Short mmCIF file of C-alpha atoms in Angstrom, two decimals:
data_model
loop_
_atom_site.label_atom_id
_atom_site.label_comp_id
_atom_site.label_asym_id
_atom_site.label_seq_id
_atom_site.Cartn_x
_atom_site.Cartn_y
_atom_site.Cartn_z
CA MET A 381 -209.04 51.36 120.13
CA ARG A 382 -210.27 50.91 116.57
CA ARG A 383 -210.83 47.19 117.12
CA ALA A 384 -212.74 47.84 120.34
CA ILE A 385 -215.14 50.20 118.54
CA PHE A 386 -215.64 47.72 115.67
CA GLU A 387 -216.42 44.97 118.20
CA LEU A 388 -218.96 47.25 119.91
CA CYS A 389 -220.61 48.04 116.55
CA ASP A 390 -220.78 44.32 115.75
CA ALA A 391 -222.39 43.64 119.14
CA PHE A 392 -225.03 46.33 118.46
CA ASP A 393 -225.78 44.90 115.02
CA ARG A 394 -226.19 41.36 116.32
CA VAL A 395 -228.98 42.57 118.58
CA ASP A 396 -230.83 44.94 116.21
CA ARG A 397 -229.15 45.48 112.82
CA PRO A 398 -232.24 47.20 111.26
CA GLY A 399 -232.32 49.70 114.12
CA THR A 400 -228.58 50.23 114.64
CA GLY A 401 -227.08 49.72 111.19
CA ARG A 402 -227.27 53.33 110.01
CA VAL A 403 -225.37 54.61 113.06
CA THR A 404 -222.87 51.75 113.30
CA ASP A 405 -222.00 52.05 109.60
CA MET A 406 -221.46 55.79 110.08
CA VAL A 407 -219.23 55.11 113.08
CA ARG A 408 -217.11 52.60 111.14
CA ARG A 409 -216.63 55.10 108.29
CA SER A 410 -215.77 57.93 110.70
CA LEU A 411 -212.74 56.02 112.00
CA ASP A 412 -211.09 56.41 108.57
CA GLU A 413 -211.57 60.18 108.36
CA THR A 414 -208.74 62.70 108.71
CA ILE A 415 -209.04 65.67 111.03
CA ARG A 416 -210.77 68.74 109.59
CA LEU A 417 -208.89 71.83 110.72
CA ALA A 418 -210.54 75.21 110.10
CA VAL A 419 -208.41 78.33 109.77
CA VAL A 420 -210.47 81.26 111.05
CA GLY A 421 -209.82 84.91 111.79
CA ARG A 422 -210.49 88.48 110.78
CA VAL A 423 -210.11 89.73 107.21
CA LYS A 424 -206.43 90.14 106.18
CA ALA A 425 -205.24 88.37 109.33
CA GLY A 426 -203.13 86.04 107.20
CA LYS A 427 -205.34 82.93 106.97
CA SER A 428 -204.60 82.02 103.34
CA THR A 429 -200.90 82.77 103.78
CA LEU A 430 -200.84 80.36 106.71
CA VAL A 431 -202.64 77.68 104.66
CA ASN A 432 -200.01 78.03 101.92
CA ALA A 433 -197.20 77.76 104.46
CA LEU A 434 -198.68 74.60 105.99
CA VAL A 435 -199.40 72.92 102.64
CA GLY A 436 -195.99 73.91 101.25
CA ARG A 437 -197.44 75.38 98.06
CA VAL A 438 -199.27 78.51 97.01
CA VAL A 439 -202.75 77.03 96.70
CA ALA A 440 -204.87 79.68 98.43
CA PRO A 441 -205.04 83.19 96.88
CA THR A 442 -204.04 85.88 99.35
CA ALA A 443 -205.56 88.81 97.43
CA ALA A 444 -209.17 89.88 97.96
CA VAL A 445 -210.63 87.98 94.98
CA GLU A 446 -213.95 86.22 94.52
CA CYS A 447 -212.80 82.78 95.68
CA THR A 448 -211.73 84.11 99.10
CA LYS A 449 -215.39 84.85 99.82
CA VAL A 450 -216.25 81.13 100.10
CA THR A 451 -215.16 78.37 102.46
CA THR A 452 -212.59 76.11 100.78
CA HIS A 453 -211.57 72.61 101.92
CA TYR A 454 -208.03 71.57 100.92
CA THR A 455 -207.80 67.79 101.06
CA PHE A 456 -205.62 64.96 99.72
CA GLY A 457 -206.64 63.47 96.40
CA GLY A 458 -205.91 63.09 92.74
CA PRO A 459 -206.00 64.17 90.05
CA GLU A 460 -205.53 67.69 91.34
CA ARG A 461 -208.78 69.54 90.77
CA GLY A 462 -211.56 71.47 92.44
CA GLU A 463 -215.28 71.05 93.03
CA VAL A 464 -217.97 73.52 94.06
CA PHE A 465 -220.85 72.33 96.22
CA THR A 466 -223.81 74.64 95.71
CA ARG A 467 -226.60 75.46 98.13
CA ASP A 468 -229.15 73.65 95.93
CA GLY A 469 -227.17 70.39 96.08
CA ARG A 470 -225.21 70.51 92.82
CA ARG A 471 -221.56 69.44 92.52
CA ILE A 472 -219.67 71.36 89.84
CA PRO A 473 -216.02 70.49 88.94
CA PHE A 474 -213.44 73.08 87.94
CA ASP A 475 -209.75 73.19 87.01
CA LEU A 476 -207.05 74.73 89.17
CA TYR A 477 -205.01 77.61 87.78
CA ASN A 478 -201.27 76.85 88.02
CA GLY A 479 -202.05 74.50 90.90
CA CYS A 480 -203.97 77.24 92.74
CA LEU A 481 -207.61 78.02 93.36
CA PRO A 482 -208.74 80.24 90.44
CA GLU A 483 -209.84 83.78 91.11
CA ARG A 484 -213.32 83.07 89.70
CA LEU A 485 -215.45 80.04 90.46
CA PRO A 486 -217.96 78.47 88.02
CA VAL A 487 -220.90 79.84 90.04
CA PRO A 488 -221.36 83.12 91.96
CA PRO A 489 -220.11 83.04 95.59
CA GLU A 490 -223.59 83.63 97.00
CA HIS A 491 -224.72 80.27 95.56
CA VAL A 492 -221.73 78.31 96.93
CA GLN A 493 -221.98 76.21 100.06
CA HIS A 494 -218.26 75.39 99.95
CA ALA A 495 -215.48 74.43 97.54
CA VAL A 496 -213.15 71.43 97.76
CA VAL A 497 -209.63 71.41 96.30
CA TYR A 498 -207.91 68.02 95.90
CA LEU A 499 -204.10 68.17 96.06
CA GLN A 500 -201.23 65.67 95.99
CA SER A 501 -199.69 67.11 99.14
CA GLU A 502 -198.27 64.80 101.80
CA VAL A 503 -199.32 67.24 104.51
CA LEU A 504 -202.96 66.71 103.54
CA ARG A 505 -202.78 62.94 104.02
CA ASP A 506 -203.20 63.60 107.75
CA MET A 507 -205.54 66.60 107.76
CA THR A 508 -208.02 68.60 105.73
CA LEU A 509 -207.41 72.34 105.94
CA ILE A 510 -210.50 74.57 105.72
CA ASP A 511 -209.80 78.15 104.65
CA THR A 512 -212.68 80.38 105.72
CA PRO A 513 -213.82 83.90 104.78
CA GLY A 514 -213.07 86.57 107.35
CA LEU A 515 -214.75 87.31 110.63
CA ALA A 516 -215.77 90.86 111.53
CA THR A 517 -216.23 91.68 107.84
CA THR A 518 -218.32 94.40 106.26
CA THR A 519 -220.01 91.67 104.16
CA THR A 520 -222.43 89.71 106.34
CA SER A 521 -222.57 86.72 103.96
CA ASN A 522 -218.80 86.18 104.29
CA GLU A 523 -218.93 86.02 108.07
CA ASP A 524 -222.02 83.81 107.95
CA ALA A 525 -220.12 81.31 105.80
CA THR A 526 -217.40 81.04 108.43
CA ARG A 527 -219.89 80.67 111.26
CA ARG A 528 -221.78 77.92 109.42
CA THR A 529 -218.55 76.00 108.95
CA VAL A 530 -217.14 76.39 112.44
CA LEU A 531 -220.12 76.80 114.76
CA GLY A 532 -222.35 74.50 112.78
CA HIS A 533 -225.56 74.76 110.81
CA GLU A 534 -228.57 72.65 111.74
CA GLY A 535 -226.48 70.69 114.22
CA VAL A 536 -223.59 69.80 111.91
CA ARG A 537 -220.03 71.10 112.29
CA ALA A 538 -217.64 70.87 109.34
CA ALA A 539 -214.60 71.58 111.54
CA ASP A 540 -213.14 69.29 114.20
CA ALA A 541 -210.62 71.83 115.46
CA LEU A 542 -209.53 75.43 114.93
CA LEU A 543 -206.49 77.44 114.02
CA VAL A 544 -207.52 80.89 115.18
CA VAL A 545 -205.49 83.52 113.35
CA PHE A 546 -204.74 86.92 114.89
CA HIS A 547 -202.90 89.79 113.21
CA ASP A 548 -201.14 90.68 116.46
CA MET A 549 -203.06 90.43 119.74
CA PRO A 550 -206.69 89.20 119.78
CA MET A 551 -209.53 91.70 119.90
CA ARG A 552 -212.72 91.43 121.88
CA ASP A 553 -214.81 89.93 119.06
CA ASP A 554 -212.10 87.28 118.53
CA VAL A 555 -212.54 86.20 122.13
CA ASP A 556 -216.34 86.31 121.74
CA PHE A 557 -216.08 83.97 118.76
CA LEU A 558 -213.99 81.52 120.79
CA ARG A 559 -216.67 81.55 123.48
CA GLU A 560 -219.25 80.72 120.81
CA TRP A 561 -217.05 77.82 119.70
CA ALA A 562 -216.92 76.59 123.29
CA SER A 563 -220.72 76.69 123.44
CA VAL A 564 -221.13 74.22 120.54
CA THR A 565 -218.57 71.68 121.76
CA ASN A 566 -219.43 69.11 124.38
CA THR A 567 -217.45 70.82 127.15
CA PRO A 568 -215.39 74.02 127.55
CA ALA A 569 -212.38 71.79 128.14
CA GLU A 570 -212.87 70.12 124.77
CA ALA A 571 -213.15 73.54 123.09
CA ALA A 572 -209.81 74.68 124.52
CA SER A 573 -208.06 71.46 123.54
CA HIS A 574 -209.36 71.83 119.97
CA ALA A 575 -208.18 75.40 119.35
CA ILE A 576 -204.70 76.81 118.73
CA GLY A 577 -204.13 80.54 118.35
CA VAL A 578 -201.63 81.86 115.81
CA LEU A 579 -200.11 85.35 115.78
CA THR A 580 -199.40 85.45 112.03
CA HIS A 581 -197.50 88.76 111.78
CA ALA A 582 -194.79 87.99 114.31
CA ASP A 583 -192.16 89.79 112.18
CA THR A 584 -193.94 93.13 112.68
CA PHE A 585 -195.22 92.53 116.23
CA GLY A 586 -195.10 95.72 118.28
CA GLY A 587 -194.18 97.92 115.32
CA SER A 588 -191.26 98.09 112.92
CA PRO A 589 -188.67 95.29 112.58
CA TRP A 590 -186.01 98.01 112.30
CA GLY A 591 -186.10 98.91 115.99
CA GLY A 592 -183.91 97.73 118.86
CA ASP A 593 -186.14 94.81 119.92
CA ASP A 594 -186.64 91.60 117.94
CA PRO A 595 -190.37 91.58 117.03
CA ILE A 596 -190.50 87.78 116.60
CA GLU A 597 -189.13 87.26 120.09
CA MET A 598 -191.62 89.84 121.41
CA ALA A 599 -194.42 88.00 119.59
CA ARG A 600 -193.40 84.71 121.21
CA GLN A 601 -193.53 86.32 124.64
CA GLY A 602 -196.91 87.85 123.82
CA ALA A 603 -198.23 84.49 122.61
CA ALA A 604 -197.11 82.76 125.81
CA LYS A 605 -198.78 85.46 127.91
CA PHE A 606 -202.04 85.25 126.00
CA ALA A 607 -202.04 81.44 126.25
CA GLN A 608 -201.81 81.74 130.04
CA GLN A 609 -204.57 84.36 130.20
CA HIS A 610 -206.99 82.44 127.96
CA GLY A 611 -206.16 78.81 128.67
CA ALA A 612 -209.88 78.07 128.96
CA LEU A 613 -210.40 79.09 125.31
CA LEU A 614 -207.13 78.15 123.59
CA GLY A 615 -204.96 75.11 124.14
CA ASN A 616 -201.88 76.92 122.86
CA VAL A 617 -200.81 80.13 121.08
CA VAL A 618 -197.93 80.17 118.58
CA ALA A 619 -196.18 83.16 116.98
CA VAL A 620 -195.53 82.80 113.23
CA ALA A 621 -194.15 85.20 110.60
CA GLY A 622 -196.60 84.20 107.86
CA ASN A 623 -194.90 85.74 104.82
CA MET A 624 -191.52 84.33 105.78
CA ALA A 625 -193.03 80.88 106.36
CA GLN A 626 -194.90 80.93 103.05
CA ALA A 627 -191.82 82.02 101.09
CA ALA A 628 -189.70 79.26 102.61
CA ARG A 629 -192.18 76.38 102.63
CA ALA A 630 -193.61 77.12 99.16
CA GLY A 631 -190.16 77.49 97.58
CA LEU A 632 -190.70 81.08 96.47
CA VAL A 633 -187.11 82.24 97.11
CA ARG A 634 -184.85 82.12 94.04
CA GLU A 635 -181.08 82.25 93.74
CA HIS A 636 -181.39 85.72 92.22
CA ASP A 637 -183.24 86.87 95.35
CA ALA A 638 -180.62 85.42 97.67
CA ALA A 639 -177.74 86.93 95.67
CA MET A 640 -179.38 90.36 95.67
CA LEU A 641 -180.13 90.23 99.41
CA GLY A 642 -176.60 89.08 100.19
CA GLN A 643 -175.19 92.08 98.33
CA LEU A 644 -177.21 94.40 100.59
CA GLY A 645 -175.00 93.39 103.52
CA GLY A 646 -172.87 96.50 103.04
CA VAL A 647 -175.82 98.91 102.87
CA ASP A 648 -176.47 100.94 106.01
CA GLU A 649 -179.57 99.74 107.88
CA LEU A 650 -180.92 103.29 108.12
CA ASP A 651 -180.79 103.62 104.33
CA LEU A 652 -182.68 100.34 103.99
CA GLU A 653 -185.29 101.35 106.55
CA LEU A 654 -185.92 104.81 105.06
CA ARG A 655 -185.84 103.81 101.40
CA ASP A 656 -188.58 105.29 99.20
CA PRO A 657 -190.62 102.45 97.65
CA ASN A 658 -191.20 104.61 94.55
CA TYR A 659 -187.51 105.40 94.04
CA LEU A 660 -186.43 104.09 90.62
CA GLY A 661 -182.69 104.15 91.24
CA GLU A 662 -180.22 101.70 92.77
CA LEU A 663 -179.71 100.99 96.47
CA ALA A 664 -176.40 99.32 95.74
CA PRO A 665 -174.46 98.78 92.53
CA GLY A 666 -176.68 96.74 90.22
CA ILE A 667 -179.54 96.42 92.73
CA LEU A 668 -182.67 98.37 91.88
CA ASN A 669 -184.76 99.73 94.72
CA LEU A 670 -187.90 98.31 93.09
CA GLU A 671 -186.40 94.81 93.23
CA VAL A 672 -185.73 95.22 96.93
CA SER A 673 -189.34 96.33 97.43
CA ARG A 674 -190.53 93.24 95.55
CA LEU A 675 -188.41 91.02 97.79
CA ALA A 676 -189.75 92.81 100.87
CA GLU A 677 -193.27 91.92 99.73
CA LEU A 678 -192.16 88.29 99.64
CA ILE A 679 -190.19 87.93 102.90
CA GLY A 680 -191.04 91.13 104.80
CA GLU A 681 -188.84 93.89 106.17
CA TYR A 682 -187.65 91.52 108.90
CA GLY A 683 -186.34 89.20 106.19
CA ILE A 684 -184.57 92.10 104.48
CA ARG A 685 -182.89 93.20 107.69
CA PHE A 686 -181.85 89.89 109.20
CA GLY A 687 -181.73 87.66 106.14
CA ARG A 688 -178.74 89.34 104.49
CA GLU A 689 -176.18 87.16 106.24
CA PRO A 690 -177.73 83.75 105.47
CA ALA A 691 -178.49 84.93 101.92
CA ARG A 692 -174.77 85.02 101.16
CA ASN A 693 -174.85 81.21 101.16
CA GLY A 694 -177.57 80.96 98.54
CA ALA A 695 -181.33 80.44 98.24
CA ARG A 696 -181.32 77.15 100.14
CA ALA A 697 -179.60 78.68 103.16
CA LEU A 698 -181.91 81.71 103.07
CA SER A 699 -185.02 79.51 102.86
CA HIS A 700 -183.77 77.40 105.77
CA TRP A 701 -183.25 80.52 107.86
CA LEU A 702 -186.68 81.91 106.92
CA GLU A 703 -188.40 78.66 107.89
CA LYS A 704 -186.51 78.32 111.17
CA SER A 705 -186.99 81.96 112.16
CA SER A 706 -190.64 82.19 111.12
CA GLY A 707 -191.98 79.86 113.81
CA ILE A 708 -193.81 77.61 111.34
CA ASP A 709 -191.94 74.55 112.63
CA GLU A 710 -193.27 75.18 116.15
CA LEU A 711 -196.80 75.37 114.75
CA ARG A 712 -196.38 72.17 112.74
CA ARG A 713 -195.11 70.36 115.84
CA ALA A 714 -198.07 71.64 117.85
CA LEU A 715 -200.45 70.39 115.16
CA ALA A 716 -198.73 67.01 115.01
CA VAL A 717 -198.94 66.48 118.77
CA ARG A 718 -202.22 68.16 119.66
CA TYR A 719 -204.32 67.37 116.59
CA VAL A 720 -202.94 64.83 114.14
CA GLY A 721 -201.26 62.64 116.72
CA ARG A 722 -204.25 62.77 119.07
CA TYR A 723 -207.00 62.60 116.48
CA VAL A 724 -207.33 58.83 116.78
CA HIS A 725 -208.41 59.40 120.38
CA VAL A 726 -210.81 62.17 119.36
CA LYS A 727 -212.36 60.02 116.61
CA THR A 728 -212.76 57.09 118.98
CA ARG A 729 -214.36 59.27 121.65
CA ARG A 730 -216.81 60.68 119.11
CA ALA A 731 -217.66 57.15 117.98
CA MET A 732 -218.31 56.12 121.57
CA GLU A 733 -220.55 59.14 122.09
CA ARG A 734 -222.63 58.25 119.03
CA LEU A 735 -223.01 54.65 120.13
CA GLN A 736 -223.88 55.71 123.65
CA ARG A 737 -226.61 58.06 122.40
CA LEU A 738 -227.98 55.20 120.31
CA ALA A 739 -227.94 52.84 123.29
CA TRP A 740 -229.87 55.30 125.47
CA ALA A 741 -232.33 56.37 122.78
CA ASN A 742 -235.99 55.85 123.46
CA GLY A 743 -236.96 52.30 122.51
CA ALA A 744 -233.41 51.00 122.13
CA PRO A 745 -232.89 47.35 123.15
CA PRO A 746 -231.66 47.20 126.81
CA PRO A 747 -228.57 45.04 126.03
CA LEU A 748 -226.98 47.95 124.12
CA ARG A 749 -226.42 49.89 127.34
CA GLY A 750 -224.61 46.95 128.87
CA PHE A 751 -222.36 46.66 125.81
CA VAL A 752 -221.36 50.33 126.17
CA ALA A 753 -220.64 49.94 129.89
CA GLU A 754 -218.45 46.89 129.23
CA ALA A 755 -216.58 48.64 126.40
CA LYS A 756 -215.71 51.62 128.63
CA LEU A 757 -213.88 49.27 131.00
CA LYS A 758 -211.67 47.80 128.29
CA PRO A 759 -207.98 48.74 128.65
CA GLU A 760 -207.85 49.59 124.92
CA LEU A 761 -210.29 52.46 125.51
CA HIS A 762 -208.67 53.81 128.67
CA PRO A 763 -206.89 56.57 126.67
CA LEU A 764 -210.33 58.18 126.30
CA GLN A 765 -210.40 58.64 130.07
CA GLU A 766 -206.90 60.14 129.91
CA LEU A 767 -208.00 62.56 127.18
CA ASP A 768 -211.08 63.60 129.16
CA ALA A 769 -209.04 64.14 132.34
CA LEU A 770 -206.43 66.13 130.41
CA GLU A 771 -208.98 68.43 128.82
CA ARG A 772 -210.90 69.03 132.05
CA LEU A 773 -207.79 69.93 134.03
CA ALA A 774 -206.10 71.93 131.25
CA ALA A 775 -209.19 74.11 130.94
CA ILE A 776 -208.71 75.48 134.46
CA GLU A 777 -205.02 74.79 135.23
CA PRO A 778 -203.16 74.47 131.92
CA ASN A 779 -199.75 74.60 133.61
CA HIS A 780 -200.39 72.00 136.32
CA PRO A 781 -197.83 69.13 136.31
CA LEU A 782 -200.66 66.59 135.99
CA VAL A 783 -201.49 68.05 132.56
CA GLY A 784 -197.99 67.22 131.36
CA MET A 785 -198.19 63.71 132.83
CA LEU A 786 -201.53 62.99 131.14
CA ASP A 787 -200.23 64.42 127.88
CA ARG A 788 -197.22 62.10 128.10
CA GLN A 789 -199.52 59.06 128.40
CA LEU A 790 -201.36 60.07 125.23
CA SER A 791 -198.43 61.19 123.11
CA GLY A 792 -195.69 58.83 124.32
CA ARG A 793 -194.37 56.61 121.54
CA ASN A 794 -193.43 53.77 123.89
CA ASP A 795 -193.65 52.70 127.53
CA ALA A 796 -190.31 54.29 128.41
CA GLU A 797 -191.50 57.71 127.22
CA ARG A 798 -194.78 57.33 129.13
CA LEU A 799 -192.80 56.59 132.29
CA ALA A 800 -190.11 59.25 131.67
CA LEU A 801 -187.35 56.62 131.65
CA SER A 802 -184.44 55.89 129.34
CA PRO A 803 -185.21 53.85 126.19
CA ALA A 804 -182.60 51.37 127.45
CA SER A 805 -184.63 50.60 130.60
CA THR A 806 -185.48 46.94 131.16
CA PRO A 807 -189.10 45.70 131.37
CA ASP A 808 -188.64 45.14 135.09
CA GLN A 809 -187.44 48.73 135.61
CA LEU A 810 -190.40 50.02 133.64
CA ARG A 811 -192.81 47.86 135.65
CA GLN A 812 -191.39 49.06 138.98
CA GLN A 813 -191.72 52.69 137.89
CA ALA A 814 -195.32 52.09 136.81
CA LEU A 815 -196.19 50.45 140.14
CA THR A 816 -194.53 53.29 142.08
CA TRP A 817 -196.38 55.98 140.16
CA SER A 818 -199.65 54.08 140.46
CA MET A 819 -199.31 53.99 144.25
CA GLU A 820 -198.35 57.69 144.39
CA ALA A 821 -201.36 58.66 142.27
CA ARG A 822 -203.67 56.57 144.46
CA ARG A 823 -202.41 58.20 147.66
CA ALA A 824 -202.62 61.69 146.16
CA SER A 825 -206.22 61.16 145.03
CA VAL A 826 -207.31 60.41 148.60
CA VAL A 827 -206.14 63.77 149.99
CA GLU A 828 -206.69 65.95 146.89
CA PRO A 829 -209.54 68.45 147.60
CA TYR A 830 -210.03 69.68 144.01
CA PRO A 831 -212.27 67.42 141.87
CA GLU A 832 -210.47 67.91 138.54
CA ARG A 833 -207.11 67.04 140.07
CA GLN A 834 -208.61 64.12 141.98
CA ASN A 835 -210.08 62.78 138.73
CA ALA A 836 -206.68 63.13 137.03
CA TYR A 837 -204.98 61.18 139.84
CA ASN A 838 -207.58 58.40 139.62
CA VAL A 839 -207.18 58.14 135.85
CA LEU A 840 -203.38 58.05 136.12
CA ASP A 841 -203.63 55.39 138.84
CA ARG A 842 -205.41 53.12 136.37
CA SER A 843 -203.05 54.14 133.53
CA PHE A 844 -199.98 53.02 135.48
CA THR A 845 -201.73 49.92 136.85
CA LEU A 846 -202.64 48.78 133.33
CA LEU A 847 -199.09 49.52 132.18
CA ALA A 848 -197.61 47.48 135.03
CA MET A 849 -199.92 44.57 134.24
CA LYS A 850 -198.93 44.64 130.58
CA LEU A 851 -195.23 44.76 131.42
CA GLY A 852 -195.69 41.92 133.91
CA ARG A 853 -197.25 39.70 131.25
CA ALA A 854 -194.47 40.57 128.81
CA GLY A 855 -191.81 39.59 131.35
CA ARG A 856 -193.18 36.08 131.90
#
């Protein structure tokens, strides 16, 4: 796909380099960008905690300090440092404090457009995380900063996609914000595909973790229900225990913590639940109540209750359990498939849209339109049609089998995965499956009354036809 876009840019420049060069150069540069993922949500919803869990380090302060009032971009780079971009166009460097954003910035928050923190984190090689101030705040300037970043200011959006953070279940103004996001994207379908909801307090979902029901399991059920109800606004909803994920991924659990928690295995659960946080005595021989309260701040009451057994095997075992139980792995997989893995398609589509607007601009040379039309028919760019069909259908029927089939074409690592066959399948077997599915899709499109499904069938017909042609050439 990248080569096809470069060839289209070259064709534009051969016709009218003075008139097309600014746009074609921008398009070429855009193909090297990483996805910009904004983390948005209400105040104290757990945005910074989630950023820390994803990065694998404590880089974003979670307390209500000055730096949390500005939008901060965490991106890959070295040496590790920070920069403030002011509203009057200045760029002011600053040092990190113990690898973290300092509490105070070199200029007052009201003069800051945004801050950038450069980190040597492998996670950030594939994405830039944007930590935003809270929505629904009592400080209008904080909410305005988030809206400028996400919804755009003067036609420019800093975010390509969203992680929408909810404390438990979304409130009405959360849904209203998602509708605003949909209004600034090209289509509602694109908005849904570019937004994932996160319930960040899964370990306290529905109340206390000391009851009879498992709150994390309840949160997962709630997330699945909300995803079904609001499939037109969110592509997916994932339940995550933010504190547990941060403690595990950032390496905050020490052997002393694990040893202490393991020794609480013999303490009655009722005594643990009803403990007085201000009690200065011991809960168990040699274990101060204040130390247990400190650990609860780190891993939550859920971690105290259910982490005692894995803690007996040390800090590594406890961290592994925290990470697995928190749900952060499910979120990372969703990001890898939906955003990072698919971003090459999103970047290419955006490049095509820019070139198409240029071709149809008033006074543009007529040959440019023909170049765009020819490029759209190239097999290398057919995944853009698959992405469009996927987003359009998923916006109205997210659970339709065609959505899964289109997703498999985009995310499959090889032809066997795209055709749902064994990796040991021969080229001839793969080709026969592709031809069969192509014919089935063609027949289904003829009788399908719903336009979005009919479009999906037509796109898949061409997908399997192109695949069969490629496999046929390879078998010669």
